[in-house]
Short mmCIF file of N, CA and C in Angstrom, two decimals:
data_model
loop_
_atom_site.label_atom_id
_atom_site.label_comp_id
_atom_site.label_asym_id
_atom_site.label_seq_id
_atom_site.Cartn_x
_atom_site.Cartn_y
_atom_site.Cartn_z
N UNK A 1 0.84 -1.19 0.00
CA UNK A 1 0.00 0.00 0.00
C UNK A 1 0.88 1.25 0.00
N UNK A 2 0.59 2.05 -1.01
CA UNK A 2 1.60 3.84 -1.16
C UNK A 2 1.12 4.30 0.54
N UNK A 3 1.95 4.94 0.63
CA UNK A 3 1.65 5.77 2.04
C UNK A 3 1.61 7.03 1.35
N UNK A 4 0.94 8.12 2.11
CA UNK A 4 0.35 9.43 1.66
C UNK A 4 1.07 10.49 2.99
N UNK A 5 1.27 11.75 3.15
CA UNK A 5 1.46 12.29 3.77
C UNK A 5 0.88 12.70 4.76
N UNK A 6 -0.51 12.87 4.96
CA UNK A 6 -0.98 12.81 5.66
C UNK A 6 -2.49 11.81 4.82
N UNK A 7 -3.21 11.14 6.34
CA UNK A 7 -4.29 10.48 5.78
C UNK A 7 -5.57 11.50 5.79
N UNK A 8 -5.62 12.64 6.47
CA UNK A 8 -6.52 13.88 5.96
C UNK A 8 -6.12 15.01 4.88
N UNK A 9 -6.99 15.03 4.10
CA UNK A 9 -7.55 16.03 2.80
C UNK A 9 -6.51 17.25 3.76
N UNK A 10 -5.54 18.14 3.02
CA UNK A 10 -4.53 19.15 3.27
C UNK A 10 -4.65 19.70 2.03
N UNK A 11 -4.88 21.11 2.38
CA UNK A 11 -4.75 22.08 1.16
C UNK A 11 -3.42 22.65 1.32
N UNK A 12 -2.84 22.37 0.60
CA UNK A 12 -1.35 22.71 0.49
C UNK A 12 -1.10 24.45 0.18
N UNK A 13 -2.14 24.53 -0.36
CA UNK A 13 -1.61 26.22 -0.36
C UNK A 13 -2.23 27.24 0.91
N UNK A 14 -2.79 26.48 1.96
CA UNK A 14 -2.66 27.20 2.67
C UNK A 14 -1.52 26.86 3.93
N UNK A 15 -0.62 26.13 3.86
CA UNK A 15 0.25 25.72 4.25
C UNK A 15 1.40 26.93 4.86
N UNK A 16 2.07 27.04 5.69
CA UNK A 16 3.50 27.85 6.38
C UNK A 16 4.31 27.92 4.94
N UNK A 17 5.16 28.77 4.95
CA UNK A 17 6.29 28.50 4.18
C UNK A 17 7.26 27.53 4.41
N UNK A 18 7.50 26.94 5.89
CA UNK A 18 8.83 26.19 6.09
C UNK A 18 7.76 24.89 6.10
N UNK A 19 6.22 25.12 5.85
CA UNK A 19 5.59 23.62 6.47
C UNK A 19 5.19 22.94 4.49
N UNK A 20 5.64 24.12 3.94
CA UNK A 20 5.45 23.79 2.28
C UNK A 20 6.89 23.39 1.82
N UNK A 21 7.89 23.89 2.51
CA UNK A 21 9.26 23.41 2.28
C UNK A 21 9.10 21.64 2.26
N UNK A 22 8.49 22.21 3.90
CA UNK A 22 8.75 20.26 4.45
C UNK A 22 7.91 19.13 3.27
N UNK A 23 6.60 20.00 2.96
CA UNK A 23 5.96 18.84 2.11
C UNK A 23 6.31 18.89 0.95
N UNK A 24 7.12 19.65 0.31
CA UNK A 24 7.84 19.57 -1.39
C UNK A 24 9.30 18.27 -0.76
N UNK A 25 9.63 18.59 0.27
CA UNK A 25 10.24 17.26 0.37
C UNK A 25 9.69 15.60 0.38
N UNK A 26 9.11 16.14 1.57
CA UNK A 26 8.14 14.41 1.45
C UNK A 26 7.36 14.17 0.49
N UNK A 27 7.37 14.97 -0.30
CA UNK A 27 6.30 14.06 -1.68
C UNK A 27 7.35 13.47 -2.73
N UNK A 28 8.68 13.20 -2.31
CA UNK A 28 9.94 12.70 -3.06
C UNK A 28 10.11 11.70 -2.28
N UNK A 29 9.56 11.40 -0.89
CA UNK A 29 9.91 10.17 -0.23
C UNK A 29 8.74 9.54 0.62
N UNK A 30 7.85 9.23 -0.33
CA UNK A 30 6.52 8.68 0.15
C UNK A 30 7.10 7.47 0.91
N UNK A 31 7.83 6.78 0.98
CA UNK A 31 8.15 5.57 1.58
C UNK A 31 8.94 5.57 2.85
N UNK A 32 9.22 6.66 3.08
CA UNK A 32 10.45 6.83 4.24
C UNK A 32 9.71 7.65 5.37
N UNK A 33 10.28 7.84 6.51
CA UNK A 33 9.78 8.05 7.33
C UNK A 33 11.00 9.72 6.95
N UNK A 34 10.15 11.09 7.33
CA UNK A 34 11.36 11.90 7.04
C UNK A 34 11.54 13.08 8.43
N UNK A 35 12.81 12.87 8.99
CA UNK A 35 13.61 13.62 9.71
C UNK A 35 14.10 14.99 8.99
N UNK A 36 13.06 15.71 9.75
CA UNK A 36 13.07 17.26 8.96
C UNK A 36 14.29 18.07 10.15
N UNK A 37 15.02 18.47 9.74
CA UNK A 37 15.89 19.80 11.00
C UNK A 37 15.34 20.92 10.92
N UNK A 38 14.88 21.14 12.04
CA UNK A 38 14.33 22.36 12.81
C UNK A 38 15.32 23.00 13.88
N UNK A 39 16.46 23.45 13.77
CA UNK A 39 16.84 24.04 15.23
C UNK A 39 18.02 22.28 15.56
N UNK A 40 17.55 22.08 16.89
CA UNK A 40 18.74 21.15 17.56
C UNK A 40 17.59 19.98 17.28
N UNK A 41 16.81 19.77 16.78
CA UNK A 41 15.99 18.75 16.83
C UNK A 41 15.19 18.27 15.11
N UNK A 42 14.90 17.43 15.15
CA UNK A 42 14.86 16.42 14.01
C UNK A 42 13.34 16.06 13.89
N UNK A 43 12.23 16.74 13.44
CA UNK A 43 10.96 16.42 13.46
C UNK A 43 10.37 16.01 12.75
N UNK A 44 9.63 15.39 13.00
CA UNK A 44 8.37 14.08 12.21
C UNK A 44 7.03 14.98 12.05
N UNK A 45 6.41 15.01 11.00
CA UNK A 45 4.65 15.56 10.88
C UNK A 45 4.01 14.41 10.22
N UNK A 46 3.36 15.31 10.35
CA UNK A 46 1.85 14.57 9.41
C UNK A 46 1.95 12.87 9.52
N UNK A 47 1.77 11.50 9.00
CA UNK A 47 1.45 10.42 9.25
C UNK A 47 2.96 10.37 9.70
N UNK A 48 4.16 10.51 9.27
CA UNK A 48 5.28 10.06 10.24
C UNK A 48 5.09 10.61 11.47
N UNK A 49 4.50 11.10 11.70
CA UNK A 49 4.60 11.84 13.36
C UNK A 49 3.56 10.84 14.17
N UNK A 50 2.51 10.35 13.54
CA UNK A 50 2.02 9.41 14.09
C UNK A 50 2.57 7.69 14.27
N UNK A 51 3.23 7.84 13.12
CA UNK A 51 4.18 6.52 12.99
C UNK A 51 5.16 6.26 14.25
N UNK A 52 5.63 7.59 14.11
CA UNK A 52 7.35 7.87 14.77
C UNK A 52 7.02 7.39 16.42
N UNK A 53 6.09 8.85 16.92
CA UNK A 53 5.27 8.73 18.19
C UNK A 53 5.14 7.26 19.10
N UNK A 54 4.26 6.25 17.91
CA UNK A 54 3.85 5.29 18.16
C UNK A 54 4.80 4.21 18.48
N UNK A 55 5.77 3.75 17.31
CA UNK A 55 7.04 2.97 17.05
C UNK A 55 7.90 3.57 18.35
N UNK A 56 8.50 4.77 18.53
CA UNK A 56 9.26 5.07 19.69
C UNK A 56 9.03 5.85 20.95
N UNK A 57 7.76 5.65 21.34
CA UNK A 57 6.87 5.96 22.26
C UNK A 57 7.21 7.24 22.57
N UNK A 58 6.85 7.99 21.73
CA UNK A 58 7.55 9.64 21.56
C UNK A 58 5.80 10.37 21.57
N UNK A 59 5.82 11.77 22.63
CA UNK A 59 5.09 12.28 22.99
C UNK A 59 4.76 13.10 21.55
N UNK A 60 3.06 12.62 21.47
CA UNK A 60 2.98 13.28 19.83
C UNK A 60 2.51 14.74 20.38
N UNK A 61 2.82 15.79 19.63
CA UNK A 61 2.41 17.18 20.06
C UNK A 61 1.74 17.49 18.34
N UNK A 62 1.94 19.33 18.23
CA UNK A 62 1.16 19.54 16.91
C UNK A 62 2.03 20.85 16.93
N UNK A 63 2.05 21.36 15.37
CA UNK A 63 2.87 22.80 15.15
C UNK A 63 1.99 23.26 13.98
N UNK A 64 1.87 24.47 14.53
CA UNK A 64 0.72 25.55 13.35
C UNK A 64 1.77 25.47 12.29
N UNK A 65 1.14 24.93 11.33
CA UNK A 65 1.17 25.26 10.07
C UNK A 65 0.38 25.45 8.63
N UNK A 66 -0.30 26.80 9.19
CA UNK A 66 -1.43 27.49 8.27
C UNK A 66 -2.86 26.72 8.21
N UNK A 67 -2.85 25.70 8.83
CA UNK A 67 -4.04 25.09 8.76
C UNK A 67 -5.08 25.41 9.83
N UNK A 68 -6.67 24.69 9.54
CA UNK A 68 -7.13 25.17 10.88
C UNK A 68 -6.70 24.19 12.07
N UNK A 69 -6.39 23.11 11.66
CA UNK A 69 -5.64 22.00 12.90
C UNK A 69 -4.08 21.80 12.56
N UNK A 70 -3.48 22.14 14.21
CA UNK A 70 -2.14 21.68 14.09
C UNK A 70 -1.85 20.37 12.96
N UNK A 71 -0.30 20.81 12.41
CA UNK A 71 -0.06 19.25 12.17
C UNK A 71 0.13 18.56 12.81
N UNK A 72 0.05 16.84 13.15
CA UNK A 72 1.03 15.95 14.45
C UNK A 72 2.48 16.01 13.98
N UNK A 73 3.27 16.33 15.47
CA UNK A 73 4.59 16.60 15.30
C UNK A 73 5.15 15.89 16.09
N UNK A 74 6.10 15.18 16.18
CA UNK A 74 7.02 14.73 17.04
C UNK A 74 7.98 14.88 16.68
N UNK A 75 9.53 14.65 18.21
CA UNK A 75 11.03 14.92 17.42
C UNK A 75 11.76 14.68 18.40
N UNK A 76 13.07 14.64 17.98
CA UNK A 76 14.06 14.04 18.74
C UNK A 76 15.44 14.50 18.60
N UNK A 77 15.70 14.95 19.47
CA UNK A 77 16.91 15.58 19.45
C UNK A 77 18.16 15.55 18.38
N UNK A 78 18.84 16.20 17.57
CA UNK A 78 19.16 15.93 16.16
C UNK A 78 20.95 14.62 16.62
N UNK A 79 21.49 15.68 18.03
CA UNK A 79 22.91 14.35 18.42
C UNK A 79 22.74 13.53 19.08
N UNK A 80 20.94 12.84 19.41
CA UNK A 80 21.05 11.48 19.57
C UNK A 80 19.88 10.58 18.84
N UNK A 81 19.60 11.15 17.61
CA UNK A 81 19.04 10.37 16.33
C UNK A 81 19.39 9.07 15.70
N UNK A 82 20.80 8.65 16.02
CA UNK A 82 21.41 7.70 15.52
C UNK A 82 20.85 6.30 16.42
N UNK A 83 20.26 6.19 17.86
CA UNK A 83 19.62 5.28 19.04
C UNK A 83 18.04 5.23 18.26
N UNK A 84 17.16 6.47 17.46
CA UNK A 84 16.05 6.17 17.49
C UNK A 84 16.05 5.54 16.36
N UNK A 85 16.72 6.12 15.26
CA UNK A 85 16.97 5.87 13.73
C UNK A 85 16.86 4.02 13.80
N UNK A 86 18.08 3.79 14.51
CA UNK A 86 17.98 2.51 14.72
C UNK A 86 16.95 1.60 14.86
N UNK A 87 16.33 1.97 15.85
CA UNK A 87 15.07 1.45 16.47
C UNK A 87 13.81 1.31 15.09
N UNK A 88 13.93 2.10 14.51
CA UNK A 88 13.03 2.30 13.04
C UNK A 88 13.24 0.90 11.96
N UNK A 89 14.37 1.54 11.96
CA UNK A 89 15.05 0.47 10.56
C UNK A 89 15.05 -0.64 11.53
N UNK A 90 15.22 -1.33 12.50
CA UNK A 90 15.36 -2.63 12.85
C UNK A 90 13.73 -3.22 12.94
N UNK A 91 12.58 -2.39 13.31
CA UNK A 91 11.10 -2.40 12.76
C UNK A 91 10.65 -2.57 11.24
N UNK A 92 11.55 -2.12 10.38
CA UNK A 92 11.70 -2.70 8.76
C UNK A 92 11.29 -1.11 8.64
N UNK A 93 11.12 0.19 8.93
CA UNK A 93 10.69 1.11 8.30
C UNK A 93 12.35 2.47 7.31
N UNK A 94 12.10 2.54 6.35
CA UNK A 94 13.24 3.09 6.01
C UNK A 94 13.21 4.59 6.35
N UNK A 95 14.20 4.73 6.37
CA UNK A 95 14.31 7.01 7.24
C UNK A 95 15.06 7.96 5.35
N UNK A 96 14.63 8.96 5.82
CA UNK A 96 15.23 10.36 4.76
C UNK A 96 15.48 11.08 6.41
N UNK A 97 16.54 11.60 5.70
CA UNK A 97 17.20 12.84 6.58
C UNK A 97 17.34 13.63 6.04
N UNK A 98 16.53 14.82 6.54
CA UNK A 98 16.79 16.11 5.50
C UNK A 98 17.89 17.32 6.94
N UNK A 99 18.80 17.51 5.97
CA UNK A 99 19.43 18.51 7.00
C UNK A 99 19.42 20.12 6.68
N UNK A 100 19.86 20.95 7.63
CA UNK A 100 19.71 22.35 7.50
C UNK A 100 21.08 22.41 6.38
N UNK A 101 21.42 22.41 5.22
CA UNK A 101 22.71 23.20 5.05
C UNK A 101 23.16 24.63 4.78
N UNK A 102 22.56 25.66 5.49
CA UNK A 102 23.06 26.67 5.75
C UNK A 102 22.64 27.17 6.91
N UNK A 103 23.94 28.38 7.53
CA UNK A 103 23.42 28.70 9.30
C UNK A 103 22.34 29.31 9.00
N UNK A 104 21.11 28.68 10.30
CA UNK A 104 20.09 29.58 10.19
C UNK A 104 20.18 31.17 10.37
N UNK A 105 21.20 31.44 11.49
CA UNK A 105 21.58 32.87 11.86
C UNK A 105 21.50 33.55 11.20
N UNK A 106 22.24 33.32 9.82
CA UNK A 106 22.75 34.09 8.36
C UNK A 106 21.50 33.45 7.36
N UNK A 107 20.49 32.92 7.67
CA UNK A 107 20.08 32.80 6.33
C UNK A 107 18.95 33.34 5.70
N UNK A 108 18.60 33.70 4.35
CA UNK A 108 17.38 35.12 4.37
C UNK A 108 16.59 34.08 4.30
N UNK A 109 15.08 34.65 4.92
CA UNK A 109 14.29 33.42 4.31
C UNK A 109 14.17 32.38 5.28
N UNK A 110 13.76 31.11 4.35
CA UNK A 110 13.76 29.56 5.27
C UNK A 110 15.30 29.05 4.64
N UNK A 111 15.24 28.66 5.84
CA UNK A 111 16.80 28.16 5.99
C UNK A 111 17.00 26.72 4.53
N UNK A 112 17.58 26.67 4.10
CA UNK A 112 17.88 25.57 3.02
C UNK A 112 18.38 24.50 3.86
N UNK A 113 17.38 23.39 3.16
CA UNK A 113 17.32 22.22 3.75
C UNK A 113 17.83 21.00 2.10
N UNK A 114 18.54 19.90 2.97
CA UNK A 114 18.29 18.93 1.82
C UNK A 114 18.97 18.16 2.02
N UNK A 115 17.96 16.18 1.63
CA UNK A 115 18.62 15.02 1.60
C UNK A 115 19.60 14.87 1.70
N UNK A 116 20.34 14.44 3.28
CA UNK A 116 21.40 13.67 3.36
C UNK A 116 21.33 12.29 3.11
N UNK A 117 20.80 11.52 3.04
CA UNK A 117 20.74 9.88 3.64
C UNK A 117 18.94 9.81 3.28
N UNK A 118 18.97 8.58 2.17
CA UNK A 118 17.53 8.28 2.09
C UNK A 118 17.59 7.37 0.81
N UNK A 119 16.47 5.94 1.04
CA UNK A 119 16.79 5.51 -0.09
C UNK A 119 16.99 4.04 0.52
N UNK A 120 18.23 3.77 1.34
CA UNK A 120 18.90 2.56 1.96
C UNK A 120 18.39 1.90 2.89
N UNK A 121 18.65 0.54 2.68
CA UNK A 121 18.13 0.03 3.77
C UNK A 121 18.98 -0.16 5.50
N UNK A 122 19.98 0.56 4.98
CA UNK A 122 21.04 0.83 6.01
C UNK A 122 20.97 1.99 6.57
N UNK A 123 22.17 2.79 7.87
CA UNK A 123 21.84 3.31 8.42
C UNK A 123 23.57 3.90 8.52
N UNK A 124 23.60 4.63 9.23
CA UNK A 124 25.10 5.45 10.04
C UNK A 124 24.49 5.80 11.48
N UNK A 125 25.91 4.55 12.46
CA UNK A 125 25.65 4.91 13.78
C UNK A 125 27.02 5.53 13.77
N UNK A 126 27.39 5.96 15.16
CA UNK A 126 28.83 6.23 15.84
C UNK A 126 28.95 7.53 14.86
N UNK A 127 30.00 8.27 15.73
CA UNK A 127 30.79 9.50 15.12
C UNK A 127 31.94 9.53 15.93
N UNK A 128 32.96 9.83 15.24
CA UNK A 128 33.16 10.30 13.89
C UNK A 128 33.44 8.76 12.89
N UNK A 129 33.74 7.92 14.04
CA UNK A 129 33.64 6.32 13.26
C UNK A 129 32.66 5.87 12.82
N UNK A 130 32.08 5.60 11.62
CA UNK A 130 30.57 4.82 11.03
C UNK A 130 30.50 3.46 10.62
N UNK A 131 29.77 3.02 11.21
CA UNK A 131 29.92 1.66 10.27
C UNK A 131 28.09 1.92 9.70
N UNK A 132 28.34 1.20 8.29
CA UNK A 132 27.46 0.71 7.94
C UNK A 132 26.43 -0.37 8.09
N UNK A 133 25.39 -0.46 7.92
CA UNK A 133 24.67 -1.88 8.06
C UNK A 133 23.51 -2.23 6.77
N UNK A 134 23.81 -2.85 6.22
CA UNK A 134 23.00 -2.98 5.29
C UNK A 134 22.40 -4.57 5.29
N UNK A 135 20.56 -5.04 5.00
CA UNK A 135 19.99 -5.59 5.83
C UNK A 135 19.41 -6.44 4.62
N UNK A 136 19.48 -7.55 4.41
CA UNK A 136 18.57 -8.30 3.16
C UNK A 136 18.50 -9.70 4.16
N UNK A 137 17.78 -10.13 3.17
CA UNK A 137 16.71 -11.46 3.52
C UNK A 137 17.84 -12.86 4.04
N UNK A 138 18.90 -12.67 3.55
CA UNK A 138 20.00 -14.10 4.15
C UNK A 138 21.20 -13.28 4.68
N UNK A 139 21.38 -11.94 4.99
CA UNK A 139 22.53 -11.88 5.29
C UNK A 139 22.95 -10.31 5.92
N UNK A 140 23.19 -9.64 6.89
CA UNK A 140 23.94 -8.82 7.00
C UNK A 140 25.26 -8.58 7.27
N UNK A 141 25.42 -7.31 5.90
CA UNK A 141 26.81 -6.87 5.56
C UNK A 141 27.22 -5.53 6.92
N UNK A 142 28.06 -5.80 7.45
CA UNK A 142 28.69 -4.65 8.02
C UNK A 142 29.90 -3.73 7.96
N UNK A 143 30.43 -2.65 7.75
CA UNK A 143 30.99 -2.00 6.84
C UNK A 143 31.99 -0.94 8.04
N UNK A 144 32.63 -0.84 8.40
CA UNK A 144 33.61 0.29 9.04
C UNK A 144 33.78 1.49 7.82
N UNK A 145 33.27 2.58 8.35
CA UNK A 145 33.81 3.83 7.51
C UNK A 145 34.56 4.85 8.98
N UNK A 146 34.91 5.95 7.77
CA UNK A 146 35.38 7.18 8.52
C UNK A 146 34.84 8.15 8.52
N UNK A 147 35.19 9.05 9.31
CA UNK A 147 33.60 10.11 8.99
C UNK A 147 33.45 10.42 7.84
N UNK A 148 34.30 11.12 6.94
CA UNK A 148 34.38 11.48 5.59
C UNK A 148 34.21 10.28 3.88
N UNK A 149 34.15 8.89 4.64
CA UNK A 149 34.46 8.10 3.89
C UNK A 149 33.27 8.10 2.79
N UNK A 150 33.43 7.27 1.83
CA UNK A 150 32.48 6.65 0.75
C UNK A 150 31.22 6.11 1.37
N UNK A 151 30.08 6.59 1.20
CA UNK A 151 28.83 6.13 2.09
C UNK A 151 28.10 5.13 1.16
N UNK A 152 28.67 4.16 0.34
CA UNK A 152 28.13 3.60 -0.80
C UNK A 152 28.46 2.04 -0.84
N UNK A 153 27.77 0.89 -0.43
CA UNK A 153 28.08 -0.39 -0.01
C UNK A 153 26.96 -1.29 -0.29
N UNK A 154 26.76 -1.03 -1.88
CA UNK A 154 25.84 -1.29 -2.62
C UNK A 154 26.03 -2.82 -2.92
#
């Protein structure tokens, strides 16, 4: 079954600007659960926020975004994502990480965001040491990287 962004009717144009950012992303990753950066924290809306909530017994809250009902929001701190992330993918659900790449301080506007990690059925724990894990039906591969290394263990 496609998963949808949210399972209620959303008029997208009356949407926030940073909450129209978030959904021009997730309509590129209907399948993933997506880790939006907000600040020091990593948030879930609309059906991932109910997913997320549920799967890692995370207090669901709501954030105005232009609608007449909050969206559901949940989130998790962005330097210890790598404990929940886990917890997801070992449930079989795959993650997108969208990150801030520019300082918000300095930036005009909504801060520019975009896909780090999405797609895999693997994951990146540890810093600055990573290993990989990548997960199929007879076998997992495990992979030592460096922080900077080749993220590709196809």
């Amino acid at each position: 079954m496609e998963r949808k962004i949210s399972s209620k009717p959303v008029d997208t144009t009356k949407l926030s600007p940073m909450m129209r950012q978030y959904w021009s992303v997730k309509e590129k990753y209907l399948d993933q659960l997506l880790f939006f950066r907000l600040g020091d924290f990593y948030e879930l809306f609309f059906d991932d926020a109910l997913i997320a909530s549920r799967e890692l017994e995370l207090t669901l809250t709501g954030k105005e975004c232009g609608l007449e009902e909050r969206a559901p929001m949940c989130g998790i701190p962005y330097h210890s994502s790598e404990s929940y992330i886990a917890k997801l993918v070992k449930k079989g659900y795959k993650v997108a990480i969208c990150e801030q790449v520019e300082d918000p301080a300095t930036a005009k506007g909504l801060v520019k965001r975009e896909i780090i990690r999405a797609g895999h059925n693997y994951f990146f724990i540890f810093y600055p040491m990573l290993f990989q894990i990548r997960l199929s039906s007879k076998s997992i591969v495990i992979k030592k990287m460096w922080k900077y290394g080749n993220d590709d263990i196809s």
